[in-house]
């Protein structure tokens, strides 16, 4: 392998900020390649995915990468691999988080894929030192790193009690957005997804819906400030092209409120105290457009 | 209120205003700015599901009541009730109707002035499933109340939008 391994410890400069925020960040990270400099989204799901799930994972990976998002996944068979492949096609470098040392390839047949990720400017990452082989307990632990590195997690297909489900729950517990592809109620590979939806995850209804949600996340997330050459909310007509909810149809007042939510408090009471009762009407208009909702006294921008 | 049973149907007189409060989660601290909630997210979700959608749908106005800041609590009192009562009386006089807004049916609402975009927005929200049929009627009533408190008889889009924010806590 041409790329040398390097490592960074928790607390050192260069350790991913997002990862340091989770409940149990790894003390040390072994990396081959370059950690993502921009926004990150995990795409995870079943290892025994259906053709439909695989296609969707590839499409999502490609679409996310096209709009400048770094795709994070686990290099596993099934959804993980498909998402990585899509991201390579989309052109933004991705990250594979391994359950082995970065010099051990598991599954073996994804060695080439992992190397390609690195060659395209991405990275393979692990908390295990070189030479560490796969152990069953490495993979659930690996999932928390996938979550830690990502602003949002997309679950494509997941059976009940599957690893992807654990990843999604970890994401929710650590305050990351969880997007889930709804599935047929009578398919085992959908049970996990549908349970997540029942518990309040955001349904993702297609490729356009995903990229639009990611763009909204960029527009509203306090931590993401991205230099991107891709279009954002300000470009009219764009959301119409992706068949979405008409985010492009926000007026100045509404956009200003979304900006305000990005910078300051999202508490309805604070907003009213600052801007007067009129702010409620603006929130309501955004709510009617499906852009936000009031939940627990806060304005939550829907993604 | 009408209770129908196999043997008979009885109608009781009923006119009430229901006010209710609930905790956000089993430990009570979910969403608090200072204290951390100790509940698992699933537990919070389960707790909330006890108040079912259809039940919540019957409540006109829902607001989140956060912790009151100590300074605010110990500070000068807010607006006295007499002033609020006066405002309500004025709004009611403006409507000049025998019915209060909460008992307006759709037929009444349709006859009262509202701008064209209000009706189309309600239709959209219904189509998208963002409100139920019952909810739509409630939002319109609350929107009318907001307009009248503002001294207007015509309901405009912003009244509806504001009413919409009061549909969920």
Short mmCIF file of C-alpha atoms in Angstrom, two decimals:
data_model
loop_
_atom_site.label_atom_id
_atom_site.label_comp_id
_atom_site.label_asym_id
_atom_site.label_seq_id
_atom_site.Cartn_x
_atom_site.Cartn_y
_atom_site.Cartn_z
CA UNK A 1 0.00 0.00 0.00
CA UNK A 2 1.28 3.38 -0.97
CA UNK A 3 -0.31 5.42 1.79
CA UNK A 4 1.42 5.34 5.13
CA UNK A 5 -0.58 5.00 8.29
CA UNK A 6 -0.63 7.89 10.74
CA UNK A 7 -2.35 8.33 14.04
CA UNK A 8 -3.87 11.00 16.19
CA UNK A 9 -4.93 10.83 19.85
CA UNK A 10 -8.00 12.28 21.49
CA UNK A 11 -7.24 15.86 22.53
CA UNK A 12 -4.56 16.39 19.90
CA UNK A 13 -4.93 18.81 17.04
CA UNK A 14 -6.26 17.00 13.99
CA UNK A 15 -8.53 14.66 15.95
CA UNK A 16 -11.97 15.03 14.35
CA UNK A 17 -14.01 17.50 16.41
CA UNK A 18 -17.29 15.75 15.81
CA UNK A 19 -15.87 12.44 16.94
CA UNK A 20 -14.55 13.97 20.16
CA UNK A 21 -18.13 14.93 21.03
CA UNK A 22 -19.61 11.45 21.31
CA UNK A 23 -20.06 9.66 24.63
CA UNK A 24 -17.13 7.31 24.20
CA UNK A 25 -14.66 8.61 21.62
CA UNK A 26 -11.72 6.32 20.78
CA UNK A 27 -8.51 7.31 22.56
CA UNK A 28 -6.54 6.94 19.39
CA UNK A 29 -7.35 6.87 15.71
CA UNK A 30 -5.28 5.13 13.05
CA UNK A 31 -5.72 6.62 9.61
CA UNK A 32 -4.61 5.88 6.09
CA UNK A 33 -5.32 8.78 3.75
CA UNK A 34 -6.93 12.10 4.55
CA UNK A 35 -9.74 12.79 7.03
CA UNK A 36 -12.71 14.63 5.48
CA UNK A 37 -12.40 18.42 5.62
CA UNK A 38 -16.12 19.04 5.00
CA UNK A 39 -19.56 17.78 6.00
CA UNK A 40 -19.97 14.06 6.55
CA UNK A 41 -22.90 11.71 6.21
CA UNK A 42 -22.92 8.04 7.11
CA UNK A 43 -24.80 5.62 4.91
CA UNK A 44 -25.32 2.26 6.57
CA UNK A 45 -27.51 -0.80 6.27
CA UNK A 46 -27.79 -4.51 5.93
CA UNK A 47 -24.91 -6.69 4.79
CA UNK A 48 -27.50 -8.91 3.11
CA UNK A 49 -29.16 -6.08 1.27
CA UNK A 50 -31.62 -6.59 -1.55
CA UNK A 51 -30.89 -5.39 -5.07
CA UNK A 52 -33.22 -2.48 -4.33
CA UNK A 53 -31.27 -1.58 -1.18
CA UNK A 54 -27.93 -1.82 -2.97
CA UNK A 55 -29.08 0.42 -5.82
CA UNK A 56 -30.47 2.93 -3.38
CA UNK A 57 -27.25 2.95 -1.33
CA UNK A 58 -25.21 3.58 -4.47
CA UNK A 59 -27.56 6.35 -5.60
CA UNK A 60 -27.49 8.00 -2.16
CA UNK A 61 -23.71 7.74 -1.96
CA UNK A 62 -23.30 9.28 -5.39
CA UNK A 63 -25.86 12.04 -4.78
CA UNK A 64 -24.41 13.00 -1.40
CA UNK A 65 -20.89 13.11 -2.84
CA UNK A 66 -22.10 15.21 -5.77
CA UNK A 67 -23.31 17.92 -3.42
CA UNK A 68 -20.04 17.93 -1.52
CA UNK A 69 -20.71 15.52 1.32
CA UNK A 70 -18.12 12.98 2.44
CA UNK A 71 -19.74 9.58 2.77
CA UNK A 72 -18.78 7.55 5.84
CA UNK A 73 -19.49 3.84 6.10
CA UNK A 74 -18.08 0.56 7.33
CA UNK A 75 -16.70 -1.06 4.17
CA UNK A 76 -18.88 -4.07 4.92
CA UNK A 77 -20.63 -6.13 2.27
CA UNK A 78 -24.04 -4.96 1.16
CA UNK A 79 -25.19 -1.41 1.78
CA UNK A 80 -21.82 -0.16 3.09
CA UNK A 81 -19.89 -1.20 0.00
CA UNK A 82 -22.57 0.09 -2.35
CA UNK A 83 -22.60 3.48 -0.63
CA UNK A 84 -18.79 3.72 -0.85
CA UNK A 85 -18.88 2.87 -4.55
CA UNK A 86 -21.53 5.51 -5.19
CA UNK A 87 -19.52 8.13 -3.31
CA UNK A 88 -16.47 7.45 -5.47
CA UNK A 89 -18.63 8.04 -8.55
CA UNK A 90 -19.96 11.24 -6.98
CA UNK A 91 -16.48 12.68 -6.61
CA UNK A 92 -16.19 13.69 -2.95
CA UNK A 93 -13.73 11.53 -1.00
CA UNK A 94 -15.25 9.14 1.49
CA UNK A 95 -14.19 7.40 4.68
CA UNK A 96 -14.33 3.72 5.61
CA UNK A 97 -14.27 2.93 9.32
CA UNK A 98 -12.81 -0.51 9.90
CA UNK A 99 -13.21 -3.11 12.60
CA UNK A 100 -9.66 -4.25 12.00
CA UNK A 101 -6.26 -2.58 11.81
CA UNK A 102 -5.90 -0.45 8.68
CA UNK A 103 -3.53 -3.05 7.15
CA UNK A 104 -6.05 -5.88 7.45
CA UNK A 105 -8.84 -6.08 4.91
CA UNK A 106 -12.16 -7.47 6.08
CA UNK A 107 -14.02 -8.58 4.13
CA UNK A 108 -11.12 -9.47 1.87
CA UNK A 109 -13.02 -8.77 -1.28
CA UNK A 110 -13.39 -5.10 -0.34
CA UNK A 111 -9.63 -4.49 -0.28
CA UNK A 112 -9.72 -2.93 -3.73
CA UNK A 113 -12.66 -0.71 -2.74
CA UNK A 114 -10.86 0.50 0.38
CA UNK A 115 -7.73 1.29 -1.58
CA UNK A 116 -9.79 3.17 -4.14
CA UNK A 117 -11.30 5.32 -1.40
CA UNK A 118 -7.82 6.33 -0.30
CA UNK A 119 -6.65 6.91 -3.87
CA UNK A 120 -9.59 9.25 -4.41
CA UNK A 121 -8.54 11.44 -1.50
CA UNK A 122 -10.47 9.67 1.24
CA UNK A 123 -9.36 7.49 4.13
CA UNK A 124 -9.65 4.26 6.02
CA UNK A 125 -9.87 4.76 9.76
CA UNK A 126 -9.69 2.45 12.76
CA UNK A 127 -9.18 2.52 16.51
CA UNK A 128 -7.25 -0.74 16.28
CA UNK A 129 -3.51 -0.90 15.72
CA UNK A 130 -1.99 -2.49 12.65
CA UNK A 131 -2.29 -6.21 12.52
CA UNK A 132 -5.51 -6.41 14.53
CA UNK A 133 -7.86 -8.93 12.96
CA UNK A 134 -11.64 -8.91 12.89
CA UNK A 135 -13.40 -9.83 16.14
CA UNK A 136 -17.17 -9.89 16.55
CA UNK A 137 -17.16 -7.13 19.16
CA UNK A 138 -15.08 -4.80 17.02
CA UNK A 139 -17.97 -4.05 14.72
CA UNK A 140 -20.52 -2.62 17.15
CA UNK A 141 -17.64 -0.54 18.57
CA UNK A 142 -16.69 0.52 15.07
CA UNK A 143 -20.27 1.76 14.56
CA UNK A 144 -19.86 4.45 17.20
CA UNK A 145 -16.92 5.85 15.22
CA UNK A 146 -19.05 5.93 12.08
CA UNK A 147 -21.61 7.93 14.06
CA UNK A 148 -18.95 10.11 15.64
CA UNK A 149 -17.49 11.11 12.31
CA UNK A 150 -20.88 11.96 10.78
CA UNK A 151 -23.33 14.84 11.06
CA UNK A 152 -26.13 12.64 9.85
CA UNK A 153 -26.77 8.93 9.43
CA UNK A 154 -28.82 7.43 6.62
CA UNK A 155 -30.15 3.90 7.15
CA UNK A 156 -31.04 2.14 3.92
CA UNK A 157 -32.09 -1.38 4.87
CA UNK A 158 -31.93 -2.76 8.37
CA UNK A 159 -33.42 -5.82 10.00
CA UNK A 160 -34.53 -5.78 13.60
CA UNK A 161 -31.56 -5.91 16.03
CA UNK A 162 -29.10 -5.31 13.22
CA UNK A 163 -25.84 -3.41 13.38
CA UNK A 164 -27.27 -0.57 11.32
CA UNK A 165 -30.01 -0.19 13.90
CA UNK A 166 -27.41 0.11 16.65
CA UNK A 167 -25.65 2.75 14.55
CA UNK A 168 -28.89 4.70 14.16
CA UNK A 169 -29.68 4.58 17.87
CA UNK A 170 -26.16 5.70 18.73
CA UNK A 171 -26.60 8.55 16.27
CA UNK A 172 -29.84 9.67 17.89
CA UNK A 173 -28.29 9.44 21.36
CA UNK A 174 -25.39 11.58 20.24
CA UNK A 175 -27.56 14.23 18.65
CA UNK A 176 -26.90 13.35 15.04
CA UNK A 177 -29.66 13.48 12.46
CA UNK A 178 -31.08 10.10 11.51
CA UNK A 179 -32.60 9.59 8.09
CA UNK A 180 -34.31 6.33 7.31
CA UNK A 181 -35.60 4.79 4.10
CA UNK A 182 -39.07 3.42 4.80
CA UNK A 183 -39.64 -0.18 3.79
CA UNK A 184 -42.37 -2.74 3.29
CA UNK A 185 -43.81 -3.76 6.63
CA UNK A 186 -43.62 -7.46 5.84
CA UNK A 187 -39.94 -7.57 4.90
CA UNK A 188 -37.40 -8.48 7.54
CA UNK A 189 -34.88 -6.03 6.14
CA UNK A 190 -37.36 -3.21 6.71
CA UNK A 191 -38.37 -3.94 10.29
CA UNK A 192 -35.46 -2.03 11.79
CA UNK A 193 -35.95 0.93 9.48
CA UNK A 194 -39.64 1.17 10.14
CA UNK A 195 -39.12 0.96 13.90
CA UNK A 196 -36.70 3.88 13.68
CA UNK A 197 -39.32 5.83 11.78
CA UNK A 198 -41.89 5.02 14.40
CA UNK A 199 -39.48 6.35 17.01
CA UNK A 200 -39.19 9.65 15.23
CA UNK A 201 -36.39 9.37 12.67
CA UNK A 202 -36.74 11.42 9.50
CA UNK A 203 -38.04 9.44 6.57
CA UNK A 204 -35.99 9.95 3.44
CA UNK A 205 -38.16 9.65 0.39
CA UNK A 206 -35.65 9.57 -2.41
CA UNK A 207 -32.38 10.85 -3.73
CA UNK A 208 -33.68 14.40 -4.24
CA UNK A 209 -35.18 14.41 -0.78
CA UNK A 210 -31.86 13.33 0.72
CA UNK A 211 -29.74 15.99 -0.99
CA UNK A 212 -32.29 18.63 -0.14
CA UNK A 213 -32.23 17.55 3.49
CA UNK A 214 -28.44 17.62 3.51
CA UNK A 215 -28.48 21.11 2.06
CA UNK A 216 -30.88 22.23 4.74
CA UNK A 217 -28.59 20.67 7.30
CA UNK A 218 -25.71 22.71 5.94
CA UNK A 219 -27.89 25.82 6.00
CA UNK A 220 -28.98 25.29 9.57
CA UNK A 221 -26.27 23.36 11.34
CA UNK A 222 -24.18 25.60 13.59
CA UNK A 223 -21.03 23.58 12.99
CA UNK A 224 -21.09 23.23 9.28
CA UNK A 225 -19.62 26.03 7.33
CA UNK A 226 -18.57 24.60 4.09
CA UNK A 227 -16.75 25.95 1.17
CA UNK A 228 -18.62 24.31 -1.62
CA UNK A 229 -19.02 25.05 -5.23
CA UNK A 230 -22.39 23.31 -5.21
CA UNK A 231 -25.64 25.23 -5.06
CA UNK A 232 -27.33 25.98 -1.76
CA UNK A 233 -30.73 27.14 -0.64
CA UNK A 234 -30.23 30.53 -2.18
CA UNK A 235 -30.46 29.24 -5.66
CA UNK A 236 -34.04 29.52 -6.78
CA UNK A 237 -35.55 26.73 -8.79
CA UNK A 238 -33.13 24.17 -7.50
CA UNK A 239 -35.44 22.46 -5.09
CA UNK A 240 -38.11 22.32 -7.76
CA UNK A 241 -35.68 20.46 -9.94
CA UNK A 242 -35.12 17.86 -7.24
CA UNK A 243 -38.86 17.51 -6.77
CA UNK A 244 -38.81 18.57 -3.14
CA UNK A 245 -40.80 20.67 -0.80
CA UNK A 246 -40.15 24.00 -2.41
CA UNK A 247 -37.41 25.19 -0.09
CA UNK A 248 -36.45 27.57 -2.85
CA UNK A 249 -39.75 29.32 -2.16
CA UNK A 250 -38.60 30.94 1.06
CA UNK A 251 -38.93 34.68 1.30
CA UNK A 252 -36.35 36.97 2.90
CA UNK A 253 -38.04 36.96 6.28
CA UNK A 254 -38.17 33.19 6.35
CA UNK A 255 -34.59 32.80 5.24
CA UNK A 256 -33.51 35.34 7.85
CA UNK A 257 -35.25 33.26 10.51
CA UNK A 258 -33.46 30.11 9.40
CA UNK A 259 -30.18 32.02 9.60
CA UNK A 260 -31.13 33.25 13.04
CA UNK A 261 -31.85 29.69 14.14
CA UNK A 262 -28.41 28.73 12.94
CA UNK A 263 -26.68 31.39 15.00
CA UNK A 264 -28.74 31.58 18.12
CA UNK A 265 -31.36 30.02 20.27
CA UNK A 266 -34.11 27.97 18.72
CA UNK A 267 -36.34 28.38 21.76
CA UNK A 268 -39.68 29.81 20.72
CA UNK A 269 -39.81 31.92 23.88
CA UNK A 270 -36.41 33.45 23.15
CA UNK A 271 -37.34 34.17 19.57
CA UNK A 272 -40.54 35.91 20.64
CA UNK A 273 -38.66 37.88 23.30
CA UNK A 274 -36.11 39.01 20.71
CA UNK A 275 -38.22 39.60 17.68
CA UNK A 276 -41.76 40.06 18.91
CA UNK A 277 -44.81 37.93 18.45
CA UNK A 278 -44.63 38.41 14.67
CA UNK A 279 -41.92 35.75 14.59
CA UNK A 280 -44.59 33.16 15.32
CA UNK A 281 -46.23 33.87 11.99
CA UNK A 282 -42.93 33.33 10.19
CA UNK A 283 -42.36 30.07 12.05
CA UNK A 284 -45.88 29.04 11.14
CA UNK A 285 -45.33 29.81 7.47
CA UNK A 286 -42.20 27.68 7.50
CA UNK A 287 -44.16 24.99 9.27
CA UNK A 288 -46.88 25.10 6.63
CA UNK A 289 -44.19 24.74 3.99
CA UNK A 290 -42.93 21.69 5.81
CA UNK A 291 -39.55 23.25 6.52
CA UNK A 292 -39.73 23.31 10.28
CA UNK A 293 -41.82 22.27 13.22
CA UNK A 294 -42.21 23.39 16.78
CA UNK A 295 -41.22 20.58 19.11
CA UNK A 296 -40.59 20.85 22.78
CA UNK A 297 -40.69 24.61 22.73
CA UNK A 298 -38.01 24.77 20.06
CA UNK A 299 -38.13 25.38 16.38
CA UNK A 300 -36.71 22.36 14.72
CA UNK A 301 -35.77 22.66 11.10
CA UNK A 302 -36.99 19.57 9.35
CA UNK A 303 -34.79 17.88 7.31
CA UNK B 1 -72.35 15.33 25.30
CA UNK B 2 -74.18 12.32 23.98
CA UNK B 3 -73.60 8.78 25.22
CA UNK B 4 -75.05 6.04 23.05
CA UNK B 5 -75.50 2.54 24.44
CA UNK B 6 -77.58 -0.33 23.14
CA UNK B 7 -80.40 0.32 25.58
CA UNK B 8 -80.61 4.07 25.24
CA UNK B 9 -79.01 7.29 24.20
CA UNK B 10 -78.62 10.03 26.75
CA UNK B 11 -77.58 13.59 26.16
CA UNK B 12 -76.02 15.44 29.07
CA UNK B 13 -75.46 19.17 29.16
CA UNK B 14 -71.78 19.83 28.72
CA UNK B 15 -69.84 23.02 28.37
CA UNK B 16 -66.33 23.11 29.59
CA UNK B 17 -62.91 24.43 28.98
CA UNK B 18 -60.23 21.82 29.37
CA UNK B 19 -56.77 22.79 30.46
CA UNK B 20 -54.19 20.10 31.02
CA UNK B 21 -50.49 19.85 31.69
CA UNK B 22 -48.06 17.01 31.13
CA UNK B 23 -44.44 16.26 31.81
CA UNK B 24 -42.18 15.92 28.77
CA UNK B 25 -40.78 12.54 29.84
CA UNK B 26 -40.74 10.11 32.79
CA UNK B 27 -38.01 12.01 34.69
CA UNK B 28 -39.50 15.37 33.77
CA UNK B 29 -36.37 17.12 32.51
CA UNK B 30 -36.43 16.44 28.79
CA UNK B 31 -35.79 19.66 26.89
CA UNK B 32 -34.72 21.54 30.01
CA UNK B 33 -31.94 24.03 29.40
CA UNK B 34 -30.01 23.27 32.55
CA UNK B 35 -30.78 19.84 33.88
CA UNK B 36 -30.16 16.76 31.81
CA UNK B 37 -32.89 14.25 31.13
CA UNK B 38 -32.09 10.76 32.37
CA UNK B 39 -34.53 8.91 30.13
CA UNK B 40 -33.59 6.81 27.18
CA UNK B 41 -34.97 8.26 23.92
CA UNK B 42 -37.19 5.21 23.49
CA UNK B 43 -38.61 5.77 26.96
CA UNK B 44 -39.41 9.38 26.09
CA UNK B 45 -41.10 8.28 22.87
CA UNK B 46 -43.13 5.65 24.72
CA UNK B 47 -44.14 8.20 27.36
CA UNK B 48 -45.32 10.64 24.71
CA UNK B 49 -47.29 8.00 22.88
CA UNK B 50 -49.55 7.65 25.91
CA UNK B 51 -51.18 10.87 24.73
CA UNK B 52 -52.32 9.55 21.40
CA UNK B 53 -52.55 11.60 18.22
CA UNK B 54 -56.35 11.57 18.13
CA UNK B 55 -56.48 12.80 21.71
CA UNK B 56 -53.97 15.61 21.14
CA UNK B 57 -55.77 16.51 17.94
CA UNK B 58 -58.75 17.56 20.04
CA UNK B 59 -56.75 20.16 21.93
CA UNK B 60 -56.85 23.62 20.34
CA UNK B 61 -53.71 25.20 21.69
CA UNK B 62 -50.54 23.54 22.90
CA UNK B 63 -47.51 25.35 24.22
CA UNK B 64 -44.26 24.22 25.75
CA UNK B 65 -43.75 25.72 29.18
CA UNK B 66 -40.04 25.90 29.92
CA UNK B 67 -38.39 26.53 33.25
CA UNK B 68 -39.01 30.07 34.50
CA UNK B 69 -35.86 32.01 35.12
CA UNK B 70 -35.45 32.84 38.84
CA UNK B 71 -35.06 36.55 38.19
CA UNK B 72 -38.22 36.56 36.19
CA UNK B 73 -40.04 34.57 38.85
CA UNK B 74 -38.97 36.91 41.65
CA UNK B 75 -39.25 40.04 39.53
CA UNK B 76 -42.20 42.40 38.96
CA UNK B 77 -45.48 40.73 38.03
CA UNK B 78 -46.52 40.57 34.39
CA UNK B 79 -49.62 41.95 32.76
CA UNK B 80 -52.57 41.95 35.20
CA UNK B 81 -55.52 39.70 34.40
CA UNK B 82 -57.92 42.66 34.17
CA UNK B 83 -56.00 43.96 31.17
CA UNK B 84 -56.06 40.57 29.49
CA UNK B 85 -59.79 40.30 30.19
CA UNK B 86 -60.33 43.70 28.63
CA UNK B 87 -58.45 42.66 25.50
CA UNK B 88 -60.49 39.48 25.24
CA UNK B 89 -63.75 41.43 25.66
CA UNK B 90 -62.75 43.82 22.89
CA UNK B 91 -61.87 40.97 20.57
CA UNK B 92 -65.19 39.30 21.26
CA UNK B 93 -67.11 42.53 20.68
CA UNK B 94 -65.37 42.90 17.34
CA UNK B 95 -66.61 39.52 16.18
CA UNK B 96 -70.13 40.66 17.15
CA UNK B 97 -71.42 37.11 17.18
CA UNK B 98 -73.50 35.14 19.61
CA UNK B 99 -71.11 32.19 19.37
CA UNK B 100 -67.62 32.18 20.73
CA UNK B 101 -64.91 31.19 18.27
CA UNK B 102 -64.43 27.74 19.75
CA UNK B 103 -67.97 26.76 18.75
CA UNK B 104 -67.77 28.03 15.18
CA UNK B 105 -68.48 25.26 12.71
CA UNK B 106 -67.00 25.06 9.28
CA UNK B 107 -70.10 26.67 7.84
CA UNK B 108 -69.66 29.70 10.07
CA UNK B 109 -65.96 29.87 9.34
CA UNK B 110 -66.56 29.77 5.61
CA UNK B 111 -68.90 32.75 5.82
CA UNK B 112 -66.48 34.90 7.81
CA UNK B 113 -63.87 36.97 5.98
CA UNK B 114 -60.48 35.49 5.35
CA UNK B 115 -57.98 36.16 2.59
CA UNK B 116 -57.89 33.73 -0.31
CA UNK B 117 -54.43 32.32 0.52
CA UNK B 118 -55.67 31.18 3.93
CA UNK B 119 -58.16 28.75 2.43
CA UNK B 120 -55.67 27.41 -0.10
CA UNK B 121 -53.02 26.93 2.58
CA UNK B 122 -55.45 25.00 4.75
CA UNK B 123 -56.26 22.82 1.75
CA UNK B 124 -52.57 22.19 1.12
CA UNK B 125 -51.89 21.31 4.74
CA UNK B 126 -54.81 18.87 4.64
CA UNK B 127 -53.59 17.32 1.41
CA UNK B 128 -50.09 16.86 2.78
CA UNK B 129 -51.44 15.35 5.95
CA UNK B 130 -49.89 18.07 8.08
CA UNK B 131 -53.24 18.62 9.72
CA UNK B 132 -56.29 16.41 10.14
CA UNK B 133 -59.76 17.55 9.15
CA UNK B 134 -60.50 18.26 12.78
CA UNK B 135 -57.18 20.00 13.18
CA UNK B 136 -57.79 22.20 10.15
CA UNK B 137 -61.00 23.50 11.68
CA UNK B 138 -59.28 24.15 14.98
CA UNK B 139 -56.43 26.02 13.32
CA UNK B 140 -58.91 28.22 11.52
CA UNK B 141 -60.72 29.02 14.77
CA UNK B 142 -57.50 29.89 16.54
CA UNK B 143 -56.39 31.97 13.53
CA UNK B 144 -59.65 33.89 13.75
CA UNK B 145 -59.08 34.52 17.44
CA UNK B 146 -55.57 35.80 16.70
CA UNK B 147 -56.96 38.18 14.05
CA UNK B 148 -59.67 39.47 16.38
CA UNK B 149 -57.21 39.99 19.23
CA UNK B 150 -55.32 42.05 16.69
CA UNK B 151 -58.42 44.14 16.00
CA UNK B 152 -59.17 42.70 12.56
CA UNK B 153 -62.20 40.82 11.39
CA UNK B 154 -60.45 39.38 8.34
CA UNK B 155 -58.15 36.41 8.88
CA UNK B 156 -54.88 36.75 6.98
CA UNK B 157 -52.16 34.24 6.18
CA UNK B 158 -49.98 35.23 9.13
CA UNK B 159 -52.83 34.54 11.56
CA UNK B 160 -53.10 31.03 10.19
CA UNK B 161 -49.36 30.58 10.33
CA UNK B 162 -49.24 31.72 13.94
CA UNK B 163 -52.11 29.42 14.81
CA UNK B 164 -50.19 26.60 13.23
CA UNK B 165 -47.31 27.02 15.70
CA UNK B 166 -49.79 26.51 18.52
CA UNK B 167 -50.81 23.07 17.28
CA UNK B 168 -47.91 21.25 18.86
CA UNK B 169 -45.95 21.94 22.02
#
